[in-house]
C-alpha cells in the first residue's frame, strides 16, 4: 500500500499485473486447447497458444467452496472446518487475520479486486442484507469487490458491491432463509408451473426469473439480477476495474483481478446472442459465452497496453457435470463432446476429472509458450506469486512452484491430496490412490461417479488416464508406501485458524 516506489525500481518486471480467470465447473475436455471440438473457445485457446498449458494442473477439490478457499488462502480445505459447498447466507469462511493471496498482494502495494462468484460466505452468520455486510471480500484482502454471494442457483440473487446489495430499494427490503419458505411466496415445489427451466434435482425453493433456486427469498425486487445479463454485467465490472486500476495509482501500482465467472455452472442462462452458439444447448452455449467474456478481458488489457506484462492464470474450480439439478438438455445434447476429456469422473468425484482442470499461465513478457506436464495446484499460487514479487509468507500447504508455473522447470509438486465432498485421495508422481470410504456416497447429481468404493484403488494416470485398471493388488508395496505417505499428510486436519473437523 504505502511502499516507496524506489524499493521496486528496477524490479518492476517482477511485479506484473495479475489476473486470475476462474471458471465454474469447466471440465478438462471443455476447452479447444485440451481437445474440445464441439464448442469454440478461441480466447481460451489463445491463452494456451501464447502461454504455458498444463496437462496436470489441479484444483484442490471437486466442488466450489473448498477449491476457492485453497486458491485464496493457500491452505488445504480439508484442514478447515466448514469448507464445503456453502449456502448463500453462510458466514465468512476465511478469517479476517488469515493470510490470503489478495491480502499478501495488497500488503505489497497491489490494488486488489474481485469480480464474480464468491461462495466463501459473508458476514458472521446472521446477515441483514439491507445493511452493510461485514465481513465481505473487502475484509480478507480485496480493496474492492463486486460479487454474487454464492452460486447462480442460490439466493440471494443479487449483486453485492463492497458491502452493499446493488440497486436495493429500502422500501422493499430483502429477506433470505435457508430454513423455510416465506408465507405467500410461490416456490418451485408448490408452483412448478411457474418454472421455465424444470428442476431435475432440488432447486425447488424460491422462484426468481422463472428459475427455481436453492433457498428462500422475498423482497429486493429492484436488486434482482437478470440471469441472461449476468455475463455482460460482470464483464463490464471487470473491464471497469482494469480501466480504473491500470496506471491510475499515484505510484503506478500493479493490480490484481480475481475474475470468477459463473459459467458453465447451473442454471445455464447464456445471453440471447449465444443461444445456439453450439449444438449442445445451454451448457455448450454458456461455455461459448464465457469464452467471449475472456476475450473482453484480453481486449481491455490490450487497450491498456499491459497484456504482455500481465500474468494471467486461467483455470476452473472443479470438474464438469452435465445434469446438476436442472433439465437443460446437457446430457441429451452432449453428442461427441467429452467434458472430462480422457479422464474419469467429474464434479464431486475422487476420480481425476473431479479436480484435474484446464490450467494455463499466460505472461508473454516472461513465459515461453508451450505445454508442461508438471504437477501444479491452484493452492500453490499464493506461495509462488509471493516468491515472484519477493514477499515472505509463511505457508504450510501452498508450495512455491514458481519455476514450474513459469516454465523454467518441468518438475512440479511431488504429491497432492485432492478432496471431494469431505473425502480425500492422493496423487504422487503418475500414481493416483483412492482410499476406501464407508457408507453411501452423497449423490448430488445424476450419473456421477463419486469414486466411492470399499477398497483401496491404485491407478497409473500416465498409462491409464481413464483409471480403468486398478493396480492395487498388482502393486502392493507401492500401494502401502502411498497409503503411509498420504495418511501422514492428512493426519493434521485442524485448521491453522483453530477450526477442527
Ligand atoms: C449442489 C447443487 C448443485 C450445485 C452444487 C454447488 C442440488 C441438487 N445440487 O448442492 O446444483 O449448486 O451444489 O456447486 O441442489 S459448486 O460448483 O458451487 O460447488
Ligand atoms: Ca464449481
Coordinates of N, CA and C and ligand atoms in Angstrom, one line a residue, residues 23-26 62-65 68 117 119 265 316-319 347, ligand 2:
X23 N -13.0 -20.3 -13.8 CA -14.3 -20.8 -14.3 C -15.0 -21.6 -13.3
X24 N -16.3 -21.8 -13.5 CA -17.1 -22.6 -12.5 C -17.6 -23.9 -13.2
X25 N -17.0 -25.0 -12.9 CA -17.4 -26.3 -13.4 C -17.0 -26.6 -14.8
X26 N -16.0 -25.9 -15.3 CA -15.5 -26.1 -16.6 C -14.5 -27.4 -16.6
X62 N -13.2 -31.1 -5.7 CA -14.1 -31.4 -6.8 C -15.4 -30.6 -6.6
X63 N -15.4 -29.7 -5.7 CA -16.5 -28.7 -5.6 C -16.0 -27.3 -5.3
X64 N -16.9 -26.4 -5.4 CA -16.5 -25.0 -5.5 C -15.9 -24.3 -4.3
X65 N -16.6 -24.3 -3.1 CA -16.1 -23.6 -2.0 C -14.7 -24.0 -1.5
X68 N -12.0 -22.8 -3.9 CA -11.8 -21.3 -3.8 C -11.1 -21.0 -2.5
X117 N -18.1 -14.6 -8.9 CA -18.6 -15.6 -7.9 C -17.7 -15.6 -6.7
X119 N -18.8 -17.3 -3.0 CA -19.1 -18.6 -2.5 C -18.1 -19.0 -1.4
X265 N -21.7 -23.3 -14.7 CA -22.4 -23.8 -13.6 C -23.9 -23.6 -13.9
X316 N -10.2 -23.6 -13.5 CA -11.6 -23.9 -13.2 C -11.6 -24.5 -11.8
X317 N -12.7 -24.3 -11.1 CA -12.8 -24.6 -9.6 C -13.0 -26.1 -9.4
X318 N -13.5 -26.8 -10.4 CA -13.7 -28.3 -10.3 C -14.1 -28.8 -11.6
X319 N -14.2 -30.1 -11.7 CA -14.5 -30.7 -13.0 C -16.0 -30.5 -13.4
X347 N -17.2 -33.5 -11.6 CA -17.5 -32.7 -10.4 C -18.0 -33.7 -9.3
Ligands
LIG2 CA1 -17.9 -25.1 -9.2

